[in-house]
PDB file of C-alpha atoms in Angstrom:
ATOM      1  CA  MET A   1     -37.235 -11.745  66.955  1.00 48.00           C
ATOM      2  CA  LEU A   2     -38.579 -12.159  63.418  1.00 45.00           C
ATOM      3  CA  PRO A   3     -36.995  -8.796  62.193  1.00 49.00           C
ATOM      4  CA  CYS A   4     -33.733  -9.979  63.466  1.00 47.00           C
ATOM      5  CA  VAL A   5     -34.002 -13.256  61.578  1.00 41.00           C
ATOM      6  CA  CYS A   6     -35.034 -11.388  58.387  1.00 44.00           C
ATOM      7  CA  TRP A   7     -31.996  -9.099  58.670  1.00 46.00           C
ATOM      8  CA  LEU A   8     -29.782 -12.056  59.288  1.00 44.00           C
ATOM      9  CA  GLN A   9     -31.082 -13.707  56.142  1.00 51.00           C
ATOM     10  CA  LEU A  10     -30.601 -10.496  54.150  1.00 44.00           C
ATOM     11  CA  ILE A  11     -27.029 -10.197  55.246  1.00 42.00           C
ATOM     12  CA  LEU A  12     -26.263 -13.837  54.480  1.00 38.00           C
ATOM     13  CA  ILE A  13     -27.740 -13.369  50.909  1.00 40.00           C
ATOM     14  CA  LEU A  14     -25.666 -10.389  50.394  1.00 39.00           C
ATOM     15  CA  LEU A  15     -22.579 -12.040  51.496  1.00 38.00           C
ATOM     16  CA  SER A  16     -23.204 -15.090  49.375  1.00 40.00           C
ATOM     17  CA  SER A  17     -23.848 -12.822  46.330  1.00 41.00           C
ATOM     18  CA  VAL A  18     -20.481 -11.032  46.972  1.00 39.00           C
ATOM     19  CA  LEU A  19     -18.667 -14.327  47.254  1.00 39.00           C
ATOM     20  CA  TRP A  20     -20.388 -15.580  44.187  1.00 40.00           C
ATOM     21  CA  THR A  21     -19.460 -12.477  42.244  1.00 40.00           C
ATOM     22  CA  ARG A  22     -15.727 -12.915  43.194  1.00 43.00           C
ATOM     23  CA  GLY A  23     -15.889 -16.636  42.834  1.00 50.00           C
ATOM     24  CA  GLU A  24     -13.959 -19.255  44.747  1.00 65.00           C
ATOM     25  CA  ASN A  25     -11.333 -19.588  42.034  1.00 84.00           C
ATOM     26  CA  CYS A  26     -11.666 -16.089  40.442  1.00 93.00           C
ATOM     27  CA  PRO A  27      -8.468 -14.165  39.747  1.00 93.00           C
ATOM     28  CA  ALA A  28      -7.703 -11.530  42.284  1.00 91.00           C
ATOM     29  CA  THR A  29      -8.088  -8.600  39.981  1.00 91.00           C
ATOM     30  CA  CYS A  30     -11.150  -9.907  38.228  1.00 96.00           C
ATOM     31  CA  LEU A  31     -14.834 -10.481  38.674  1.00 96.00           C
ATOM     32  CA  CYS A  32     -16.726 -13.726  38.171  1.00 96.00           C
ATOM     33  CA  PRO A  33     -20.549 -12.955  37.829  1.00 95.00           C
ATOM     34  CA  ASP A  34     -21.246 -16.567  37.139  1.00 94.00           C
ATOM     35  CA  PRO A  35     -19.340 -19.790  37.355  1.00 93.00           C
ATOM     36  CA  HIS A  36     -18.173 -19.832  33.739  1.00 96.00           C
ATOM     37  CA  THR A  37     -17.547 -16.055  33.177  1.00 97.00           C
ATOM     38  CA  VAL A  38     -14.259 -14.253  34.063  1.00 98.00           C
ATOM     39  CA  ASP A  39     -14.392 -10.473  33.618  1.00 98.00           C
ATOM     40  CA  CYS A  40     -10.996  -8.717  33.760  1.00 97.00           C
ATOM     41  CA  SER A  41     -11.952  -5.752  31.611  1.00 98.00           C
ATOM     42  CA  GLY A  42     -10.434  -2.324  32.393  1.00 97.00           C
ATOM     43  CA  ARG A  43      -8.050  -3.531  35.125  1.00 96.00           C
ATOM     44  CA  GLY A  44      -4.970  -2.090  33.810  1.00 96.00           C
ATOM     45  CA  LEU A  45      -3.364  -5.500  33.198  1.00 96.00           C
ATOM     46  CA  THR A  46      -0.061  -5.744  31.493  1.00 96.00           C
ATOM     47  CA  ASP A  47      -0.124  -9.515  31.366  1.00 94.00           C
ATOM     48  CA  LEU A  48      -2.730 -12.324  31.372  1.00 93.00           C
ATOM     49  CA  PRO A  49      -4.260 -12.953  34.865  1.00 92.00           C
ATOM     50  CA  ASP A  50      -3.210 -16.019  36.834  1.00 86.00           C
ATOM     51  CA  GLU A  51      -5.490 -18.756  38.130  1.00 89.00           C
ATOM     52  CA  ILE A  52      -8.108 -18.550  35.508  1.00 94.00           C
ATOM     53  CA  PRO A  53     -10.704 -21.416  36.077  1.00 94.00           C
ATOM     54  CA  LEU A  54     -10.151 -24.194  33.606  1.00 93.00           C
ATOM     55  CA  ASP A  55     -13.927 -24.407  32.872  1.00 94.00           C
ATOM     56  CA  VAL A  56     -14.173 -20.818  31.868  1.00 96.00           C
ATOM     57  CA  ARG A  57     -16.448 -20.079  28.857  1.00 97.00           C
ATOM     58  CA  ARG A  58     -16.492 -16.287  28.631  1.00 98.00           C
ATOM     59  CA  LEU A  59     -13.207 -14.554  29.136  1.00 97.00           C
ATOM     60  CA  LEU A  60     -13.320 -10.727  29.054  1.00 98.00           C
ATOM     61  CA  LEU A  61      -9.960  -9.036  28.876  1.00 98.00           C
ATOM     62  CA  SER A  62     -10.721  -5.906  26.906  1.00 98.00           C
ATOM     63  CA  ASP A  63      -9.448  -2.353  27.784  1.00 98.00           C
ATOM     64  CA  ASN A  64      -6.131  -3.491  29.180  1.00 98.00           C
ATOM     65  CA  TRP A  65      -2.485  -3.217  28.157  1.00 97.00           C
ATOM     66  CA  ILE A  66      -1.775  -6.835  27.370  1.00 97.00           C
ATOM     67  CA  PRO A  67       0.966  -6.991  24.724  1.00 96.00           C
ATOM     68  CA  ARG A  68       1.041 -10.697  23.818  1.00 94.00           C
ATOM     69  CA  ILE A  69      -0.707 -14.087  24.253  1.00 92.00           C
ATOM     70  CA  PRO A  70       1.566 -17.012  24.991  1.00 88.00           C
ATOM     71  CA  SER A  71       1.102 -19.688  22.261  1.00 85.00           C
ATOM     72  CA  ASP A  72       0.122 -22.297  24.941  1.00 84.00           C
ATOM     73  CA  PHE A  73      -2.397 -20.069  26.801  1.00 86.00           C
ATOM     74  CA  LEU A  74      -5.536 -21.615  25.526  1.00 85.00           C
ATOM     75  CA  VAL A  75      -4.495 -25.249  25.490  1.00 85.00           C
ATOM     76  CA  LEU A  76      -6.204 -25.903  29.012  1.00 86.00           C
ATOM     77  CA  TYR A  77      -9.343 -23.894  28.278  1.00 91.00           C
ATOM     78  CA  SER A  78     -11.224 -26.351  26.108  1.00 88.00           C
ATOM     79  CA  ASP A  79     -14.613 -24.945  27.067  1.00 93.00           C
ATOM     80  CA  LEU A  80     -13.869 -21.323  25.985  1.00 95.00           C
ATOM     81  CA  VAL A  81     -16.530 -20.016  23.534  1.00 96.00           C
ATOM     82  CA  TYR A  82     -16.174 -16.280  24.042  1.00 97.00           C
ATOM     83  CA  LEU A  83     -12.881 -14.360  24.097  1.00 96.00           C
ATOM     84  CA  ASP A  84     -12.773 -10.491  24.149  1.00 98.00           C
ATOM     85  CA  LEU A  85      -9.224  -8.941  23.744  1.00 97.00           C
ATOM     86  CA  ARG A  86     -10.356  -5.743  22.363  1.00 98.00           C
ATOM     87  CA  ASN A  87      -8.448  -2.507  23.050  1.00 98.00           C
ATOM     88  CA  ASN A  88      -5.052  -3.958  24.268  1.00 98.00           C
ATOM     89  CA  SER A  89      -1.545  -3.674  23.000  1.00 97.00           C
ATOM     90  CA  LEU A  90      -1.300  -6.889  20.896  1.00 97.00           C
ATOM     91  CA  SER A  91       0.993  -6.614  17.874  1.00 96.00           C
ATOM     92  CA  PHE A  92       1.273 -10.193  16.811  1.00 93.00           C
ATOM     93  CA  ILE A  93      -0.589 -13.426  17.277  1.00 91.00           C
ATOM     94  CA  GLU A  94       1.628 -16.500  16.986  1.00 86.00           C
ATOM     95  CA  PRO A  95       0.298 -18.977  14.439  1.00 83.00           C
ATOM     96  CA  GLY A  96      -1.476 -21.846  16.151  1.00 80.00           C
ATOM     97  CA  THR A  97      -2.211 -19.837  19.262  1.00 84.00           C
ATOM     98  CA  LEU A  98      -6.032 -19.977  18.670  1.00 81.00           C
ATOM     99  CA  SER A  99      -6.173 -23.388  16.969  1.00 73.00           C
ATOM    100  CA  THR A 100      -6.490 -25.123  20.348  1.00 68.00           C
ATOM    101  CA  SER A 101      -9.754 -23.500  21.154  1.00 70.00           C
ATOM    102  CA  SER A 102     -11.972 -25.928  19.286  1.00 75.00           C
ATOM    103  CA  ARG A 103     -15.245 -24.499  20.795  1.00 90.00           C
ATOM    104  CA  LEU A 104     -14.434 -20.784  20.360  1.00 93.00           C
ATOM    105  CA  VAL A 105     -17.371 -19.056  18.727  1.00 96.00           C
ATOM    106  CA  PHE A 106     -16.720 -15.342  19.231  1.00 97.00           C
ATOM    107  CA  LEU A 107     -13.163 -13.543  19.103  1.00 96.00           C
ATOM    108  CA  ASP A 108     -12.529  -9.970  19.313  1.00 98.00           C
ATOM    109  CA  LEU A 109      -9.000  -8.694  18.504  1.00 97.00           C
ATOM    110  CA  GLY A 110     -10.145  -5.196  17.506  1.00 98.00           C
ATOM    111  CA  SER A 111      -8.434  -1.845  18.628  1.00 98.00           C
ATOM    112  CA  ASN A 112      -4.970  -3.503  19.061  1.00 98.00           C
ATOM    113  CA  ASN A 113      -1.683  -2.945  17.193  1.00 98.00           C
ATOM    114  CA  LEU A 114      -1.756  -5.839  14.841  1.00 98.00           C
ATOM    115  CA  THR A 115       0.356  -5.523  11.723  1.00 97.00           C
ATOM    116  CA  GLU A 116      -0.521  -8.642   9.777  1.00 96.00           C
ATOM    117  CA  ILE A 117      -2.615 -11.832  10.008  1.00 95.00           C
ATOM    118  CA  PRO A 118      -0.374 -14.576   8.587  1.00 93.00           C
ATOM    119  CA  THR A 119      -1.297 -18.088   7.457  1.00 91.00           C
ATOM    120  CA  GLY A 120      -2.313 -20.291  10.439  1.00 86.00           C
ATOM    121  CA  THR A 121      -3.170 -17.604  12.896  1.00 88.00           C
ATOM    122  CA  PHE A 122      -6.548 -19.214  13.698  1.00 87.00           C
ATOM    123  CA  GLY A 123      -5.649 -22.728  12.778  1.00 80.00           C
ATOM    124  CA  GLU A 124      -8.799 -24.515  11.904  1.00 74.00           C
ATOM    125  CA  SER A 125     -11.159 -23.071  14.421  1.00 84.00           C
ATOM    126  CA  ARG A 126     -14.267 -24.523  12.582  1.00 88.00           C
ATOM    127  CA  SER A 127     -16.612 -23.278  15.346  1.00 93.00           C
ATOM    128  CA  LEU A 128     -15.724 -19.674  15.120  1.00 95.00           C
ATOM    129  CA  ILE A 129     -18.692 -17.594  14.030  1.00 97.00           C
ATOM    130  CA  LYS A 130     -17.722 -14.033  14.536  1.00 98.00           C
ATOM    131  CA  LEU A 131     -14.228 -12.430  14.133  1.00 97.00           C
ATOM    132  CA  ARG A 132     -13.457  -8.852  14.873  1.00 98.00           C
ATOM    133  CA  LEU A 133     -10.176  -7.366  13.605  1.00 98.00           C
ATOM    134  CA  SER A 134     -11.272  -3.824  13.154  1.00 98.00           C
ATOM    135  CA  ASN A 135      -9.558  -0.630  14.358  1.00 98.00           C
ATOM    136  CA  ASN A 136      -6.042  -1.910  14.103  1.00 98.00           C
ATOM    137  CA  PRO A 137      -4.370   1.170  12.607  1.00 97.00           C
ATOM    138  CA  TYR A 138      -1.101  -0.778  11.566  1.00 97.00           C
ATOM    139  CA  LEU A 139      -2.843  -3.954  10.032  1.00 98.00           C
ATOM    140  CA  SER A 140      -1.691  -3.762   6.373  1.00 97.00           C
ATOM    141  CA  MET A 141      -1.327  -7.273   5.451  1.00 97.00           C
ATOM    142  CA  VAL A 142      -3.655 -10.303   5.631  1.00 97.00           C
ATOM    143  CA  SER A 143      -2.508 -13.569   4.107  1.00 95.00           C
ATOM    144  CA  GLU A 144      -4.636 -15.226   1.520  1.00 95.00           C
ATOM    145  CA  ASP A 145      -4.929 -18.204   3.669  1.00 94.00           C
ATOM    146  CA  ALA A 146      -5.270 -16.506   6.903  1.00 93.00           C
ATOM    147  CA  PHE A 147      -8.965 -17.625   7.372  1.00 94.00           C
ATOM    148  CA  LEU A 148      -8.420 -21.108   5.924  1.00 91.00           C
ATOM    149  CA  GLY A 149     -10.501 -23.571   7.788  1.00 90.00           C
ATOM    150  CA  LEU A 150     -12.903 -21.199   9.396  1.00 93.00           C
ATOM    151  CA  THR A 151     -15.788 -22.986   7.750  1.00 94.00           C
ATOM    152  CA  SER A 152     -18.431 -21.645  10.162  1.00 95.00           C
ATOM    153  CA  LEU A 153     -17.397 -17.999  10.098  1.00 96.00           C
ATOM    154  CA  ARG A 154     -20.448 -15.778   9.362  1.00 98.00           C
ATOM    155  CA  GLU A 155     -19.223 -12.362  10.442  1.00 98.00           C
ATOM    156  CA  LEU A 156     -15.854 -10.818   9.626  1.00 98.00           C
ATOM    157  CA  GLU A 157     -14.969  -7.183  10.641  1.00 98.00           C
ATOM    158  CA  MET A 158     -11.861  -5.633   9.209  1.00 98.00           C
ATOM    159  CA  GLU A 159     -13.076  -2.065   8.983  1.00 97.00           C
ATOM    160  CA  ARG A 160     -10.762   0.925   9.718  1.00 98.00           C
ATOM    161  CA  ASN A 161      -7.443  -0.898   9.368  1.00 98.00           C
ATOM    162  CA  ALA A 162      -4.513   0.088   7.079  1.00 98.00           C
ATOM    163  CA  LEU A 163      -5.424  -2.382   4.184  1.00 98.00           C
ATOM    164  CA  SER A 164      -4.718  -1.090   0.733  1.00 96.00           C
ATOM    165  CA  THR A 165      -5.139  -4.498  -0.899  1.00 95.00           C
ATOM    166  CA  LEU A 166      -6.526  -7.933  -0.016  1.00 96.00           C
ATOM    167  CA  LYS A 167      -6.318 -11.180  -1.892  1.00 95.00           C
ATOM    168  CA  VAL A 168      -9.818 -12.254  -2.850  1.00 95.00           C
ATOM    169  CA  GLY A 169      -9.042 -15.742  -1.808  1.00 95.00           C
ATOM    170  CA  ALA A 170      -9.035 -14.788   1.968  1.00 96.00           C
ATOM    171  CA  LEU A 171     -12.853 -14.032   1.587  1.00 96.00           C
ATOM    172  CA  SER A 172     -13.840 -16.582  -1.075  1.00 94.00           C
ATOM    173  CA  GLN A 173     -12.778 -19.500   0.979  1.00 93.00           C
ATOM    174  CA  LEU A 174     -15.260 -18.792   3.658  1.00 96.00           C
ATOM    175  CA  PRO A 175     -18.356 -20.814   2.796  1.00 96.00           C
ATOM    176  CA  SER A 176     -20.659 -19.491   5.658  1.00 97.00           C
ATOM    177  CA  LEU A 177     -19.731 -15.838   5.315  1.00 98.00           C
ATOM    178  CA  ARG A 178     -22.760 -13.596   5.688  1.00 98.00           C
ATOM    179  CA  VAL A 179     -21.415 -10.240   6.747  1.00 98.00           C
ATOM    180  CA  VAL A 180     -18.099  -8.598   6.004  1.00 98.00           C
ATOM    181  CA  ARG A 181     -16.993  -5.097   6.982  1.00 98.00           C
ATOM    182  CA  LEU A 182     -14.040  -3.414   5.032  1.00 97.00           C
ATOM    183  CA  GLU A 183     -14.951   0.279   5.092  1.00 96.00           C
ATOM    184  CA  GLY A 184     -12.416   2.823   6.337  1.00 96.00           C
ATOM    185  CA  ASN A 185      -9.398   1.130   4.855  1.00 97.00           C
ATOM    186  CA  PRO A 186      -7.006   3.036   2.457  1.00 96.00           C
ATOM    187  CA  TRP A 187      -7.891   0.845  -0.562  1.00 97.00           C
ATOM    188  CA  VAL A 188      -5.936   1.623  -3.834  1.00 95.00           C
ATOM    189  CA  CYS A 189      -7.863   1.275  -7.078  1.00 92.00           C
ATOM    190  CA  ASN A 190      -5.008  -0.550  -9.068  1.00 93.00           C
ATOM    191  CA  CYS A 191      -4.923  -3.831 -10.806  1.00 91.00           C
ATOM    192  CA  ASN A 192      -4.170  -5.562  -7.474  1.00 92.00           C
ATOM    193  CA  PHE A 193      -7.476  -4.430  -6.237  1.00 94.00           C
ATOM    194  CA  ALA A 194      -9.452  -5.503  -9.541  1.00 94.00           C
ATOM    195  CA  SER A 195     -10.216  -9.160  -8.178  1.00 94.00           C
ATOM    196  CA  LEU A 196     -11.343  -7.912  -4.822  1.00 95.00           C
ATOM    197  CA  PHE A 197     -13.625  -5.290  -6.522  1.00 95.00           C
ATOM    198  CA  MET A 198     -15.285  -7.956  -8.676  1.00 95.00           C
ATOM    199  CA  TRP A 199     -15.911 -10.101  -5.546  1.00 96.00           C
ATOM    200  CA  LEU A 200     -17.410  -7.125  -3.663  1.00 96.00           C
ATOM    201  CA  LEU A 201     -19.584  -6.391  -6.686  1.00 94.00           C
ATOM    202  CA  GLU A 202     -20.862  -9.919  -6.785  1.00 95.00           C
ATOM    203  CA  ASN A 203     -21.325 -10.042  -2.959  1.00 96.00           C
ATOM    204  CA  SER A 204     -22.511  -6.589  -2.153  1.00 95.00           C
ATOM    205  CA  GLN A 205     -25.464  -8.070  -0.052  1.00 96.00           C
ATOM    206  CA  LYS A 206     -22.785  -9.185   2.531  1.00 97.00           C
ATOM    207  CA  LEU A 207     -21.676  -5.513   2.948  1.00 96.00           C
ATOM    208  CA  PRO A 208     -23.838  -3.724   5.690  1.00 95.00           C
ATOM    209  CA  ASN A 209     -24.008  -0.540   3.615  1.00 92.00           C
ATOM    210  CA  GLY A 210     -23.391  -2.150   0.210  1.00 93.00           C
ATOM    211  CA  LEU A 211     -20.605  -0.451  -1.899  1.00 94.00           C
ATOM    212  CA  GLU A 212     -21.713   2.986  -0.486  1.00 90.00           C
ATOM    213  CA  GLY A 213     -19.433   2.843   2.448  1.00 87.00           C
ATOM    214  CA  LEU A 214     -16.292   1.763   0.669  1.00 95.00           C
ATOM    215  CA  GLU A 215     -13.821   4.312  -1.032  1.00 94.00           C
ATOM    216  CA  CYS A 216     -10.436   3.751  -2.775  1.00 93.00           C
ATOM    217  CA  SER A 217      -7.611   6.022  -4.048  1.00 94.00           C
ATOM    218  CA  LEU A 218      -7.028   6.559  -7.779  1.00 91.00           C
ATOM    219  CA  PRO A 219      -3.387   5.600  -8.523  1.00 86.00           C
ATOM    220  CA  MET A 220      -2.916   8.630 -10.768  1.00 84.00           C
ATOM    221  CA  ASP A 221      -3.729  11.528  -8.345  1.00 85.00           C
ATOM    222  CA  GLY A 222      -4.576   9.771  -5.100  1.00 85.00           C
ATOM    223  CA  ARG A 223      -8.120  11.143  -5.251  1.00 91.00           C
ATOM    224  CA  ARG A 224     -10.647   9.005  -3.125  1.00 93.00           C
ATOM    225  CA  VAL A 225     -13.741   7.824  -4.933  1.00 94.00           C
ATOM    226  CA  SER A 226     -16.634   5.676  -3.876  1.00 94.00           C
ATOM    227  CA  LEU A 227     -16.708   2.258  -5.246  1.00 93.00           C
ATOM    228  CA  THR A 228     -20.209   2.954  -6.432  1.00 93.00           C
ATOM    229  CA  GLN A 229     -18.625   5.236  -9.178  1.00 93.00           C
ATOM    230  CA  LEU A 230     -16.559   2.294 -10.487  1.00 91.00           C
ATOM    231  CA  SER A 231     -17.609  -0.673 -12.768  1.00 89.00           C
ATOM    232  CA  LYS A 232     -15.969  -3.732 -14.355  1.00 87.00           C
ATOM    233  CA  ASP A 233     -14.825  -1.524 -17.156  1.00 88.00           C
ATOM    234  CA  SER A 234     -12.838   0.581 -14.692  1.00 84.00           C
ATOM    235  CA  PHE A 235     -10.389  -2.291 -14.507  1.00 86.00           C
ATOM    236  CA  ARG A 236     -10.477  -3.398 -18.188  1.00 86.00           C
ATOM    237  CA  GLU A 237      -6.916  -2.527 -18.710  1.00 82.00           C
ATOM    238  CA  CYS A 238      -5.879  -4.884 -15.965  1.00 85.00           C
ATOM    239  CA  GLN A 239      -6.985  -7.825 -18.048  1.00 71.00           C
ATOM    240  CA  ASN A 240      -4.125  -7.303 -20.516  1.00 61.00           C
ATOM    241  CA  SER A 241      -1.647  -6.485 -17.820  1.00 50.00           C
ATOM    242  CA  LEU A 242       0.899  -8.909 -16.270  1.00 44.00           C
ATOM    243  CA  THR A 243       1.061  -9.480 -12.508  1.00 52.00           C
ATOM    244  CA  LEU A 244       4.329  -9.919 -10.621  1.00 51.00           C
ATOM    245  CA  THR A 245       3.715 -13.707 -10.627  1.00 54.00           C
ATOM    246  CA  ASP A 246       3.190 -13.734 -14.351  1.00 48.00           C
ATOM    247  CA  LEU A 247       6.594 -11.766 -14.810  1.00 46.00           C
ATOM    248  CA  LEU A 248       8.324 -14.200 -12.568  1.00 52.00           C
ATOM    249  CA  ILE A 249       7.042 -17.155 -14.549  1.00 58.00           C
ATOM    250  CA  ILE A 250       8.109 -15.638 -17.779  1.00 50.00           C
ATOM    251  CA  ILE A 251      11.606 -14.860 -16.377  1.00 59.00           C
ATOM    252  CA  PHE A 252      11.937 -18.291 -14.950  1.00 56.00           C
ATOM    253  CA  SER A 253      10.723 -19.908 -18.153  1.00 56.00           C
ATOM    254  CA  GLY A 254      13.129 -17.817 -20.072  1.00 58.00           C
ATOM    255  CA  ILE A 255      16.061 -18.792 -17.850  1.00 68.00           C
ATOM    256  CA  SER A 256      15.128 -22.522 -18.002  1.00 63.00           C
ATOM    257  CA  VAL A 257      14.818 -22.484 -21.797  1.00 60.00           C
ATOM    258  CA  SER A 258      18.305 -20.792 -22.075  1.00 63.00           C
ATOM    259  CA  VAL A 259      19.907 -23.296 -19.691  1.00 67.00           C
ATOM    260  CA  VAL A 260      18.430 -26.208 -21.709  1.00 66.00           C
ATOM    261  CA  ALA A 261      19.572 -24.594 -24.883  1.00 65.00           C
ATOM    262  CA  ILE A 262      23.115 -24.299 -23.509  1.00 74.00           C
ATOM    263  CA  MET A 263      23.154 -27.826 -22.185  1.00 76.00           C
ATOM    264  CA  THR A 264      21.849 -29.166 -25.577  1.00 72.00           C
ATOM    265  CA  SER A 265      24.472 -27.189 -27.485  1.00 69.00           C
ATOM    266  CA  PHE A 266      27.210 -28.380 -25.247  1.00 68.00           C
ATOM    267  CA  PHE A 267      26.008 -31.973 -25.655  1.00 69.00           C
ATOM    268  CA  LEU A 268      25.917 -31.723 -29.369  1.00 75.00           C
ATOM    269  CA  ALA A 269      29.319 -30.147 -29.644  1.00 71.00           C
ATOM    270  CA  SER A 270      30.741 -32.806 -27.394  1.00 73.00           C
ATOM    271  CA  THR A 271      29.103 -35.569 -29.624  1.00 73.00           C
ATOM    272  CA  VAL A 272      30.334 -33.937 -32.771  1.00 68.00           C
ATOM    273  CA  HIS A 273      33.952 -33.615 -31.329  1.00 67.00           C
ATOM    274  CA  CYS A 274      33.847 -37.264 -30.059  1.00 67.00           C
ATOM    275  CA  PHE A 275      32.584 -38.443 -33.513  1.00 66.00           C
ATOM    276  CA  GLN A 276      35.379 -36.351 -35.315  1.00 68.00           C
ATOM    277  CA  ARG A 277      38.064 -37.978 -33.177  1.00 70.00           C
ATOM    278  CA  TRP A 278      36.526 -41.514 -33.595  1.00 64.00           C
ATOM    279  CA  SER A 279      36.584 -40.841 -37.415  1.00 67.00           C
ATOM    280  CA  LYS A 280      40.169 -39.820 -37.346  1.00 63.00           C
ATOM    281  CA  GLY A 281      41.065 -42.834 -35.423  1.00 64.00           C
ATOM    282  CA  THR A 282      39.274 -45.199 -37.733  1.00 63.00           C
ATOM    283  CA  LYS A 283      40.784 -43.672 -40.778  1.00 58.00           C
ATOM    284  CA  GLY A 284      44.318 -43.931 -39.247  1.00 58.00           C
ATOM    285  CA  ASP A 285      43.780 -47.587 -38.460  1.00 58.00           C
ATOM    286  CA  GLU A 286      42.725 -48.300 -42.125  1.00 57.00           C
ATOM    287  CA  GLU A 287      45.745 -46.535 -43.524  1.00 56.00           C
ATOM    288  CA  GLU A 288      48.118 -48.715 -41.343  1.00 55.00           C
ATOM    289  CA  SER A 289      46.346 -51.870 -42.423  1.00 59.00           C
ATOM    290  CA  GLU A 290      46.748 -50.998 -46.141  1.00 56.00           C
ATOM    291  CA  GLU A 291      50.561 -50.362 -45.676  1.00 51.00           C
TER     292      GLU A 291
END
């Protein structure tokens, strides 16, 4: 009798473990290895799964074909701390989509089709510690304020994208940053790159391989050179060159001065004309009085 009881207990344990893996509220195509983890990796999904438990903390959606995230998707998942969207078909993240995840600590958007990271993409996710944006072959633009408010961010991965330039403000406004990966991008060593180079030079300890792993193209012949071969003197001519912003300011100032000069001239001419007419009128009145 005892052997039968042992076998029955074993079957019950196996059944309970299977039911626990699937989870009572687990999406049909996913696995739930624990009450707060939903694993939908590699399921061929073309859309986000339905019926994700509201108390999910780890959501794994990598290796699918998901093209977009609805802007209100994360509103209900206030406990979410780990979100893996690696290797999908995302081309754009609507600003504010991720700002509702106040507890999000880890976010992986690597190996997608992102083209830009505009201002407001991450809202002010102050709890975010690690952000992966690597291996997006069309990612060529990151706004200067793209990471504004990410005060806890320690690791930022942007290697192997299509970045040729990057505003240094995007990095300098991250007070907790400890590691940044930028290798494998088609950087161009022109004056737009000068400020970023100076920042990298001063913060080389934050680069996993220092300046060794970074290269840029010379604007004259397109030849790739290691940043270790460059110095501050390499960008000395840029100190005397004008940026597009400087040129626009000069042009706008010139136009403003011209408009003011024209208005002043018109005002003076009108004043002189009125004074002359007034003088003639006064002189005529005096002559009539004498007669």
